Amino acid sequence: MGVLAVMGGERVGFWRVDAMVEPPWVGRSAAAVASRVAVRVSWGVGAESGWGRLSIYVIFLQNNPHSLPNSHLLIFNMNPTMETQTQAPNYPLPLDFDNVSTLPDSYVWSTTTLPSDDPCHCTINDRKASLPIIDIGDPSTYDLVRLACEKWGAFQVINHGVPLSLFHETEFQTRRLFSLPTEQKLLVARLPSKVVGYGSARIQAFYTELMWSEGFGMMGSPVEHARKLWPQDHAKFCEVMEQWQAEMKTLCNKIVGKMLGSLGLTHEDDMNWFQPQNGSDQTQCLFHLNSYPVCPDPDRAMGLAPHTDTSLITVVNQFNTGGLQVYQDGAGWVPVEPIEGALVVNVGDLMQIISNGKFKSVLHRALVNSTCHRLATAFFLMPSSNAEVSPLRKLVDSAHPPLYRPVTGREYFQLKVKLFMKALESIRL
Ligand SMILES: O=C(O)CCC(=O)C(=O)O
Ligand SMILES: [Fe+2]
């Protein structure tokens, strides 16, 4: 287990590997190699004159990148067989964004590779279309919620009861994490098969072009990772992250209650399947921090590529900085207006399944900009992994046959990892 750093060409970055590398040669003095490597690292990451001119090296660090000279460290020329030996996954860890002054070619999204022809396409007429803003504290909002979920698959919520002070603390702690030096963030790099830890978006695996973003995932307490990042000073980060997740869980229940209510159902009667059965298998909610550093060429870059969320619903906080866009048939990509203290709710794939296709899982993406470092958080409401997800019984009758076969939360998650945007289609009856 270790971190592979590959330097040279345009794809400068770090890959995490699961497999132990069998080095083609061993026995060089670690200290001697380390001094060479340190120089190559500083050349390879960021120095423009270095792009494409360095030969490719693979560095295997058994310990942490901080202790280079003392680590057991091996270096060898990369060759075609090496790639198969290391089984490097198809998505790199994020770039060292601070040290890049021009957009590397591998981060350029040409308009032809974008799902819509023009990334910012919006006719004058379309500009009037904007995501509904719903006062979730208002008891008479059922119709608005239903319409928003049917037409958009998303809406913004206000009057949700999450204190503004917690927004600010969460933003502060999120910025604190992403401001750490790259090599420190790599101490908690996410393993390819996992959702927790630091890394690039998991959907990167489905796109050839690289995304201008980095993320940090957690499920519940982030203490194990936070301890590695701040050995003496992680308590506040953990406290704030746990508090935000608790607030999001409560809010999600309220919102799901409204969504069901808008279809004539209730949380109590119709969501029993969702709760952990014998207390042993907790719900698998995922909380993600996203960072979109200032980008030298934002019109040609992509922060987070188009996708739908796997969740039942997702609550996104874009910290008052625009960038999130939702796709609507007929209108194209519609920017989600940043509103201080508002939260964005996305209908996810699992909600599309349980609503028997009444609510649609929204296609969305995040763009970047050249002036400010955008941060966002996303809380994904997930069922326990063995809960059976299927169209809710009361929504199915002879006139409305079930559109999807039952799947467990775990099974659907695995389908999404394998099939990405074709996962829903694969369980369609
Ligand atoms: O960063 C954003 O605004 C969107 C985040 C998102 O869609 C996600 O993490 O799935
Ligand atoms: Fe998303």
Short mmCIF file of C-alpha atoms and ligand atoms in Angstrom, two decimals:
data_model
loop_
_atom_site.label_atom_id
_atom_site.label_comp_id
_atom_site.label_asym_id
_atom_site.label_seq_id
_atom_site.Cartn_x
_atom_site.Cartn_y
_atom_site.Cartn_z
CA MET A 1 0.00 0.00 0.00
CA GLY A 2 1.38 3.42 -0.73
CA VAL A 3 1.31 6.52 -2.81
CA LEU A 4 2.60 6.56 -6.33
CA ALA A 5 3.74 9.85 -7.70
CA VAL A 6 4.03 9.98 -11.47
CA MET A 7 5.84 12.95 -12.93
CA GLY A 8 6.42 14.04 -16.46
CA GLY A 9 4.30 14.75 -19.48
CA GLU A 10 1.14 16.59 -18.67
CA ARG A 11 -0.36 14.24 -16.22
CA VAL A 12 1.47 15.36 -13.18
CA GLY A 13 -0.23 14.03 -10.14
CA PHE A 14 -0.46 11.27 -7.62
CA TRP A 15 -2.09 7.90 -7.89
CA ARG A 16 -2.95 5.82 -4.91
CA VAL A 17 -2.27 2.11 -5.41
CA ASP A 18 -3.65 -0.90 -3.64
CA ALA A 19 -1.15 -3.35 -4.97
CA MET A 20 2.33 -3.72 -3.62
CA VAL A 21 4.73 -2.81 -6.41
CA GLU A 22 7.37 -5.35 -7.27
CA PRO A 23 10.30 -3.07 -8.04
CA PRO A 24 12.45 -3.95 -11.01
CA TRP A 25 15.43 -3.25 -8.87
CA VAL A 26 15.94 -2.72 -5.20
CA GLY A 27 18.91 -1.90 -3.08
CA ARG A 28 19.65 1.71 -3.82
CA SER A 29 20.33 3.72 -0.76
CA ALA A 30 17.05 5.29 0.24
CA ALA A 31 18.72 8.51 1.35
CA ALA A 32 20.60 8.89 -1.95
CA VAL A 33 17.48 8.27 -3.98
CA ALA A 34 15.41 10.57 -1.80
CA SER A 35 17.61 13.56 -2.45
CA ARG A 36 17.20 13.06 -6.22
CA VAL A 37 13.51 12.50 -5.86
CA ALA A 38 12.98 15.63 -3.83
CA VAL A 39 14.47 17.64 -6.66
CA ARG A 40 12.34 15.88 -9.20
CA VAL A 41 9.22 16.43 -7.15
CA SER A 42 9.78 20.13 -7.02
CA TRP A 43 10.46 20.23 -10.75
CA GLY A 44 7.65 17.97 -11.67
CA VAL A 45 4.87 19.64 -9.82
CA GLY A 46 4.15 23.04 -11.15
CA ALA A 47 7.26 24.34 -12.86
CA GLU A 48 6.02 25.15 -16.31
CA SER A 49 9.36 24.59 -17.93
CA GLY A 50 9.22 21.05 -16.62
CA TRP A 51 6.03 20.05 -18.37
CA GLY A 52 6.63 17.27 -20.81
CA ARG A 53 10.36 17.39 -20.48
CA LEU A 54 10.92 15.17 -17.51
CA SER A 55 11.23 11.52 -18.00
CA ILE A 56 8.57 9.61 -16.13
CA TYR A 57 9.43 8.30 -12.76
CA VAL A 58 7.39 6.31 -10.35
CA ILE A 59 8.07 6.80 -6.72
CA PHE A 60 6.82 4.40 -4.17
CA LEU A 61 6.52 5.82 -0.70
CA GLN A 62 5.87 3.33 2.00
CA ASN A 63 5.55 5.85 4.75
CA ASN A 64 4.35 9.35 4.50
CA PRO A 65 5.59 11.84 1.95
CA HIS A 66 6.76 14.15 4.72
CA SER A 67 9.50 11.83 5.79
CA LEU A 68 11.00 11.34 2.34
CA PRO A 69 14.65 11.04 3.30
CA ASN A 70 13.97 8.47 5.99
CA SER A 71 11.30 6.50 4.22
CA HIS A 72 11.91 3.25 2.53
CA LEU A 73 11.76 4.65 -0.95
CA LEU A 74 12.26 3.13 -4.35
CA ILE A 75 12.52 4.79 -7.69
CA PHE A 76 12.52 3.29 -11.13
CA ASN A 77 11.90 4.33 -14.68
CA MET A 78 8.35 3.81 -15.73
CA ASN A 79 7.91 1.40 -18.58
CA PRO A 80 4.86 -0.19 -20.16
CA THR A 81 5.02 -3.31 -18.03
CA MET A 82 5.25 -1.23 -14.90
CA GLU A 83 1.82 0.17 -15.43
CA THR A 84 0.26 -3.25 -15.37
CA GLN A 85 2.28 -4.22 -12.34
CA THR A 86 1.08 -1.29 -10.31
CA GLN A 87 -2.53 -1.52 -11.45
CA ALA A 88 -2.84 2.21 -11.01
CA PRO A 89 -6.53 3.10 -10.97
CA ASN A 90 -7.95 5.18 -13.74
CA TYR A 91 -8.31 8.30 -11.69
CA PRO A 92 -5.47 10.32 -10.30
CA LEU A 93 -5.38 12.13 -7.05
CA PRO A 94 -5.86 15.87 -7.51
CA LEU A 95 -3.28 18.17 -8.95
CA ASP A 96 -1.19 20.44 -6.75
CA PHE A 97 -3.42 23.34 -7.88
CA ASP A 98 -1.40 26.07 -6.13
CA ASN A 99 1.56 25.41 -8.34
CA VAL A 100 -0.07 25.46 -11.75
CA SER A 101 -0.35 28.72 -13.63
CA THR A 102 -1.79 27.47 -16.93
CA LEU A 103 -4.43 24.86 -17.55
CA PRO A 104 -2.67 21.58 -18.45
CA ASP A 105 -4.01 19.97 -21.64
CA SER A 106 -5.38 17.03 -19.72
CA TYR A 107 -7.72 19.45 -17.88
CA VAL A 108 -9.11 21.03 -21.06
CA TRP A 109 -12.74 20.10 -21.78
CA SER A 110 -13.44 20.73 -25.42
CA THR A 111 -16.99 21.69 -26.26
CA THR A 112 -17.34 18.55 -28.31
CA THR A 113 -16.77 16.37 -25.27
CA LEU A 114 -19.30 18.23 -23.18
CA PRO A 115 -22.76 16.68 -23.05
CA SER A 116 -24.39 19.87 -24.22
CA ASP A 117 -22.75 21.64 -27.16
CA ASP A 118 -22.18 24.87 -25.36
CA PRO A 119 -21.31 24.67 -21.67
CA CYS A 120 -22.85 28.02 -20.81
CA HIS A 121 -25.68 27.88 -23.28
CA CYS A 122 -28.71 29.78 -22.07
CA THR A 123 -30.93 31.79 -24.39
CA ILE A 124 -32.34 35.08 -23.14
CA ASN A 125 -35.63 33.39 -22.61
CA ASP A 126 -34.09 30.53 -20.70
CA ARG A 127 -32.39 32.91 -18.33
CA LYS A 128 -35.74 33.52 -16.75
CA ALA A 129 -35.88 29.88 -15.77
CA SER A 130 -34.49 29.50 -12.32
CA LEU A 131 -34.58 26.79 -9.74
CA PRO A 132 -37.57 27.10 -7.38
CA ILE A 133 -36.83 28.51 -3.93
CA ILE A 134 -38.98 26.86 -1.29
CA ASP A 135 -39.64 27.95 2.28
CA ILE A 136 -39.49 24.58 3.95
CA GLY A 137 -40.88 26.00 7.19
CA ASP A 138 -44.15 26.85 5.45
CA PRO A 139 -46.68 24.03 6.01
CA SER A 140 -48.42 24.69 2.69
CA THR A 141 -45.49 23.95 0.40
CA TYR A 142 -46.41 20.41 -0.70
CA ASP A 143 -47.45 21.40 -4.21
CA LEU A 144 -44.32 23.49 -4.75
CA VAL A 145 -42.16 20.57 -3.62
CA ARG A 146 -43.95 18.12 -5.92
CA LEU A 147 -43.72 20.45 -8.92
CA ALA A 148 -40.03 21.15 -8.28
CA CYS A 149 -39.24 17.43 -7.99
CA GLU A 150 -41.20 16.58 -11.13
CA LYS A 151 -40.00 19.41 -13.31
CA TRP A 152 -36.49 20.10 -12.06
CA GLY A 153 -35.44 17.27 -9.75
CA ALA A 154 -34.02 20.01 -7.55
CA PHE A 155 -34.88 23.15 -5.59
CA GLN A 156 -33.38 25.53 -3.06
CA VAL A 157 -34.60 25.56 0.53
CA ILE A 158 -34.74 28.53 2.86
CA ASN A 159 -36.04 28.81 6.41
CA HIS A 160 -34.63 25.36 7.11
CA GLY A 161 -33.48 26.07 10.65
CA VAL A 162 -29.75 25.37 10.20
CA PRO A 163 -27.97 28.23 11.99
CA LEU A 164 -25.96 30.62 9.82
CA SER A 165 -23.13 30.44 12.36
CA LEU A 166 -22.78 26.74 11.55
CA PHE A 167 -22.55 27.58 7.82
CA HIS A 168 -19.65 29.89 8.63
CA GLU A 169 -17.89 27.38 10.88
CA THR A 170 -18.28 24.64 8.28
CA GLU A 171 -16.88 26.93 5.59
CA PHE A 172 -13.95 27.86 7.82
CA GLN A 173 -13.08 24.23 8.59
CA THR A 174 -13.52 23.19 4.95
CA ARG A 175 -11.16 25.94 3.82
CA ARG A 176 -8.74 24.94 6.55
CA LEU A 177 -8.59 21.39 5.22
CA PHE A 178 -8.13 22.28 1.56
CA SER A 179 -5.51 24.93 2.37
CA LEU A 180 -3.17 22.25 3.66
CA PRO A 181 -0.17 21.44 1.45
CA THR A 182 -0.90 18.72 -1.11
CA GLU A 183 1.49 16.22 0.41
CA GLN A 184 -0.25 16.58 3.75
CA LYS A 185 -3.69 16.03 2.23
CA LEU A 186 -2.29 12.93 0.58
CA LEU A 187 -1.72 11.46 4.03
CA VAL A 188 -5.46 10.76 4.03
CA ALA A 189 -5.80 9.89 0.34
CA ARG A 190 -8.93 7.93 -0.49
CA LEU A 191 -8.34 4.35 -1.56
CA PRO A 192 -9.84 3.57 -4.98
CA SER A 193 -12.49 1.27 -3.53
CA LYS A 194 -13.49 3.67 -0.74
CA VAL A 195 -15.63 6.78 -0.44
CA VAL A 196 -13.90 8.37 2.56
CA GLY A 197 -10.71 10.41 2.47
CA TYR A 198 -9.08 12.95 0.17
CA GLY A 199 -9.05 12.65 -3.59
CA SER A 200 -10.56 13.47 -6.92
CA ALA A 201 -14.24 12.83 -7.59
CA ARG A 202 -15.12 9.16 -8.00
CA ILE A 203 -16.88 9.99 -11.28
CA GLN A 204 -13.49 10.95 -12.70
CA ALA A 205 -13.16 7.30 -13.70
CA PHE A 206 -15.88 7.82 -16.34
CA TYR A 207 -14.32 10.85 -18.01
CA THR A 208 -11.09 11.17 -19.96
CA GLU A 209 -10.60 14.86 -19.23
CA LEU A 210 -9.56 15.68 -15.70
CA MET A 211 -11.66 17.78 -13.35
CA TRP A 212 -10.49 20.95 -11.65
CA SER A 213 -11.48 19.94 -8.13
CA GLU A 214 -10.55 17.97 -5.06
CA GLY A 215 -12.72 16.46 -2.38
CA PHE A 216 -12.82 14.91 1.05
CA GLY A 217 -15.42 12.29 1.95
CA MET A 218 -16.54 11.16 5.38
CA MET A 219 -19.22 8.97 6.90
CA GLY A 220 -19.97 10.20 10.38
CA SER A 221 -16.93 11.14 12.41
CA PRO A 222 -13.86 12.11 10.36
CA VAL A 223 -11.61 11.69 13.42
CA GLU A 224 -9.32 9.00 11.99
CA HIS A 225 -8.34 11.15 9.07
CA ALA A 226 -8.43 14.44 10.95
CA ARG A 227 -5.96 13.08 13.51
CA LYS A 228 -3.48 12.45 10.71
CA LEU A 229 -3.94 15.94 9.28
CA TRP A 230 -3.79 17.80 12.59
CA PRO A 231 -2.34 15.50 15.27
CA GLN A 232 -2.83 18.12 18.01
CA ASP A 233 -5.66 20.16 16.68
CA HIS A 234 -8.44 18.15 15.06
CA ALA A 235 -11.21 18.38 17.69
CA LYS A 236 -12.91 21.48 16.29
CA PHE A 237 -12.86 20.17 12.71
CA CYS A 238 -14.52 16.93 13.85
CA GLU A 239 -17.04 18.72 16.03
CA VAL A 240 -18.16 21.02 13.21
CA MET A 241 -18.32 18.24 10.62
CA GLU A 242 -20.38 16.02 12.93
CA GLN A 243 -22.69 18.88 13.80
CA TRP A 244 -23.29 19.70 10.14
CA GLN A 245 -24.05 16.07 9.35
CA ALA A 246 -26.51 15.88 12.25
CA GLU A 247 -28.29 19.00 10.97
CA MET A 248 -28.36 17.60 7.44
CA LYS A 249 -29.83 14.30 8.62
CA THR A 250 -32.66 16.11 10.41
CA LEU A 251 -33.27 18.36 7.44
CA CYS A 252 -33.25 15.44 5.00
CA ASN A 253 -35.94 13.67 7.04
CA LYS A 254 -38.03 16.82 6.95
CA ILE A 255 -37.58 17.20 3.19
CA VAL A 256 -38.25 13.54 2.42
CA GLY A 257 -41.39 13.89 4.57
CA LYS A 258 -42.49 16.82 2.39
CA MET A 259 -41.73 14.95 -0.81
CA LEU A 260 -43.72 11.92 0.29
CA GLY A 261 -46.48 14.14 1.65
CA SER A 262 -46.75 15.77 -1.75
CA LEU A 263 -47.53 12.31 -3.19
CA GLY A 264 -50.06 11.51 -0.48
CA LEU A 265 -47.67 9.34 1.53
CA THR A 266 -46.09 9.70 4.96
CA HIS A 267 -42.64 9.16 6.36
CA GLU A 268 -44.02 7.00 9.19
CA ASP A 269 -46.04 4.63 7.01
CA ASP A 270 -44.02 4.50 3.85
CA MET A 271 -40.38 4.84 4.83
CA ASN A 272 -40.05 1.97 7.35
CA TRP A 273 -37.90 0.06 4.90
CA PHE A 274 -35.41 2.92 5.00
CA GLN A 275 -34.55 2.65 8.70
CA PRO A 276 -31.75 0.32 9.84
CA GLN A 277 -33.50 -2.95 10.70
CA ASN A 278 -31.92 -4.37 13.87
CA GLY A 279 -29.72 -1.47 14.72
CA SER A 280 -26.70 -3.31 13.34
CA ASP A 281 -26.61 -1.78 9.88
CA GLN A 282 -26.68 1.98 10.07
CA THR A 283 -27.70 4.17 7.17
CA GLN A 284 -24.77 4.87 4.94
CA CYS A 285 -25.03 8.65 4.59
CA LEU A 286 -22.01 10.18 2.95
CA PHE A 287 -20.79 13.69 3.55
CA HIS A 288 -18.49 15.29 1.01
CA LEU A 289 -16.46 18.50 1.06
CA ASN A 290 -15.67 19.83 -2.42
CA SER A 291 -13.00 22.34 -3.36
CA TYR A 292 -12.70 24.12 -6.71
CA PRO A 293 -9.49 26.15 -6.64
CA VAL A 294 -9.12 29.36 -8.64
CA CYS A 295 -8.67 28.24 -12.23
CA PRO A 296 -6.38 29.93 -14.78
CA ASP A 297 -8.74 29.12 -17.69
CA PRO A 298 -12.24 28.43 -16.30
CA ASP A 299 -14.06 28.50 -19.65
CA ARG A 300 -12.18 25.43 -20.80
CA ALA A 301 -12.19 23.58 -17.46
CA MET A 302 -14.75 21.53 -15.56
CA GLY A 303 -15.09 21.45 -11.78
CA LEU A 304 -17.35 18.44 -11.45
CA ALA A 305 -18.57 16.72 -14.59
CA PRO A 306 -22.26 16.06 -15.28
CA HIS A 307 -23.73 13.32 -13.12
CA THR A 308 -26.77 12.34 -11.12
CA ASP A 309 -26.42 11.50 -7.44
CA THR A 310 -26.87 7.92 -6.25
CA SER A 311 -28.61 9.07 -3.07
CA LEU A 312 -32.26 9.37 -2.12
CA ILE A 313 -31.71 13.11 -1.88
CA THR A 314 -28.59 15.27 -1.60
CA VAL A 315 -28.32 18.57 0.23
CA VAL A 316 -25.69 20.84 -1.28
CA ASN A 317 -24.31 23.96 0.31
CA GLN A 318 -22.47 26.13 -2.20
CA PHE A 319 -21.43 28.68 0.44
CA ASN A 320 -22.82 31.60 -1.49
CA THR A 321 -20.55 31.06 -4.50
CA GLY A 322 -22.17 30.10 -7.79
CA GLY A 323 -20.90 27.30 -9.99
CA LEU A 324 -23.53 24.60 -9.57
CA GLN A 325 -25.72 24.08 -12.63
CA VAL A 326 -28.70 21.81 -13.18
CA TYR A 327 -29.81 20.48 -16.53
CA GLN A 328 -33.38 20.92 -17.60
CA ASP A 329 -34.81 19.61 -20.84
CA GLY A 330 -35.55 22.55 -23.08
CA ALA A 331 -33.62 25.06 -20.99
CA GLY A 332 -30.19 23.38 -21.00
CA TRP A 333 -27.77 24.11 -18.18
CA VAL A 334 -29.30 26.46 -15.63
CA PRO A 335 -27.06 28.09 -13.00
CA VAL A 336 -28.19 27.70 -9.40
CA GLU A 337 -28.22 31.20 -8.01
CA PRO A 338 -26.14 31.48 -4.86
CA ILE A 339 -28.25 32.69 -1.92
CA GLU A 340 -26.70 33.21 1.48
CA GLY A 341 -27.93 30.58 3.91
CA ALA A 342 -29.95 28.65 1.31
CA LEU A 343 -29.35 24.97 0.59
CA VAL A 344 -29.83 23.11 -2.68
CA VAL A 345 -31.77 19.84 -2.67
CA ASN A 346 -31.14 17.32 -5.45
CA VAL A 347 -33.41 14.39 -6.15
CA GLY A 348 -31.11 11.36 -6.42
CA ASP A 349 -31.44 8.07 -8.30
CA LEU A 350 -32.93 6.20 -5.31
CA MET A 351 -35.73 8.78 -4.99
CA GLN A 352 -36.47 8.35 -8.69
CA ILE A 353 -36.82 4.61 -8.01
CA ILE A 354 -39.04 4.83 -4.90
CA SER A 355 -41.25 7.51 -6.48
CA ASN A 356 -41.65 5.14 -9.44
CA GLY A 357 -40.24 7.73 -11.81
CA LYS A 358 -42.49 10.59 -10.62
CA PHE A 359 -39.52 12.54 -9.29
CA LYS A 360 -36.48 12.78 -11.51
CA SER A 361 -32.90 12.43 -10.52
CA VAL A 362 -31.34 15.71 -11.63
CA LEU A 363 -28.34 15.92 -13.95
CA HIS A 364 -25.98 18.54 -12.55
CA ARG A 365 -22.39 19.74 -12.70
CA ALA A 366 -20.12 22.37 -11.15
CA LEU A 367 -18.13 24.98 -13.05
CA VAL A 368 -15.05 26.83 -11.84
CA ASN A 369 -13.96 30.47 -11.94
CA SER A 370 -10.79 32.53 -12.12
CA THR A 371 -11.34 34.74 -9.11
CA CYS A 372 -12.35 32.79 -6.07
CA HIS A 373 -11.70 29.41 -4.56
CA ARG A 374 -15.17 27.85 -4.51
CA LEU A 375 -16.12 25.46 -1.73
CA ALA A 376 -19.21 23.31 -1.46
CA THR A 377 -20.50 20.50 0.72
CA ALA A 378 -22.82 17.68 -0.28
CA PHE A 379 -24.71 15.45 2.15
CA PHE A 380 -26.00 12.29 0.49
CA LEU A 381 -28.96 10.64 2.21
CA MET A 382 -28.52 6.91 1.72
CA PRO A 383 -30.44 3.91 3.06
CA SER A 384 -28.73 1.14 5.00
CA SER A 385 -26.82 -0.98 2.54
CA ASN A 386 -29.12 -4.01 2.90
CA ALA A 387 -32.41 -2.06 2.71
CA GLU A 388 -34.51 -3.00 -0.27
CA VAL A 389 -35.22 -0.06 -2.54
CA SER A 390 -38.19 -0.37 -4.87
CA PRO A 391 -41.10 1.75 -6.09
CA LEU A 392 -43.29 2.49 -3.06
CA ARG A 393 -46.27 0.14 -3.00
CA LYS A 394 -48.89 2.87 -2.79
CA LEU A 395 -47.58 4.44 -5.98
CA VAL A 396 -47.98 1.25 -7.95
CA ASP A 397 -51.21 -0.10 -9.40
CA SER A 398 -52.41 -1.57 -12.67
CA ALA A 399 -52.38 1.85 -14.29
CA HIS A 400 -48.92 2.59 -12.89
CA PRO A 401 -46.86 -0.60 -13.00
CA PRO A 402 -43.47 -0.58 -11.26
CA LEU A 403 -40.80 0.95 -13.46
CA TYR A 404 -37.83 -0.46 -11.57
CA ARG A 405 -36.97 -3.82 -10.07
CA PRO A 406 -36.08 -3.93 -6.37
CA VAL A 407 -32.41 -3.46 -5.48
CA THR A 408 -30.59 -3.22 -2.18
CA GLY A 409 -28.79 0.03 -1.43
CA ARG A 410 -25.49 -1.83 -1.76
CA GLU A 411 -26.42 -3.38 -5.10
CA TYR A 412 -27.43 -0.05 -6.58
CA PHE A 413 -24.27 1.60 -5.32
CA GLN A 414 -22.22 -1.09 -7.05
CA LEU A 415 -24.22 -0.73 -10.25
CA LYS A 416 -23.52 3.00 -10.24
CA VAL A 417 -19.81 2.42 -9.75
CA LYS A 418 -19.84 0.08 -12.73
CA LEU A 419 -22.38 1.65 -15.08
CA PHE A 420 -22.49 5.29 -13.95
CA MET A 421 -25.25 7.05 -15.93
CA LYS A 422 -26.64 3.75 -17.22
CA ALA A 423 -27.32 2.34 -13.75
CA LEU A 424 -30.97 3.41 -13.55
CA GLU A 425 -31.66 2.07 -17.01
CA SER A 426 -30.13 -1.27 -16.03
CA ILE A 427 -32.83 -1.93 -13.40
CA ARG A 428 -35.71 -0.63 -15.46
CA LEU A 429 -38.48 -3.16 -15.98
O1 LIG B 1 -20.04 21.26 -5.64
C1 LIG B 1 -21.20 21.39 -6.02
O2 LIG B 1 -21.77 22.46 -6.13
C2 LIG B 1 -21.96 20.15 -6.40
C3 LIG B 1 -21.54 18.95 -5.66
C4 LIG B 1 -22.10 17.69 -6.20
O3 LIG B 1 -22.89 17.67 -7.09
C5 LIG B 1 -21.66 16.42 -5.62
O4 LIG B 1 -20.75 16.41 -4.78
O5 LIG B 1 -22.23 15.37 -6.01
FE FE B 2 -23.79 15.68 -7.26
#
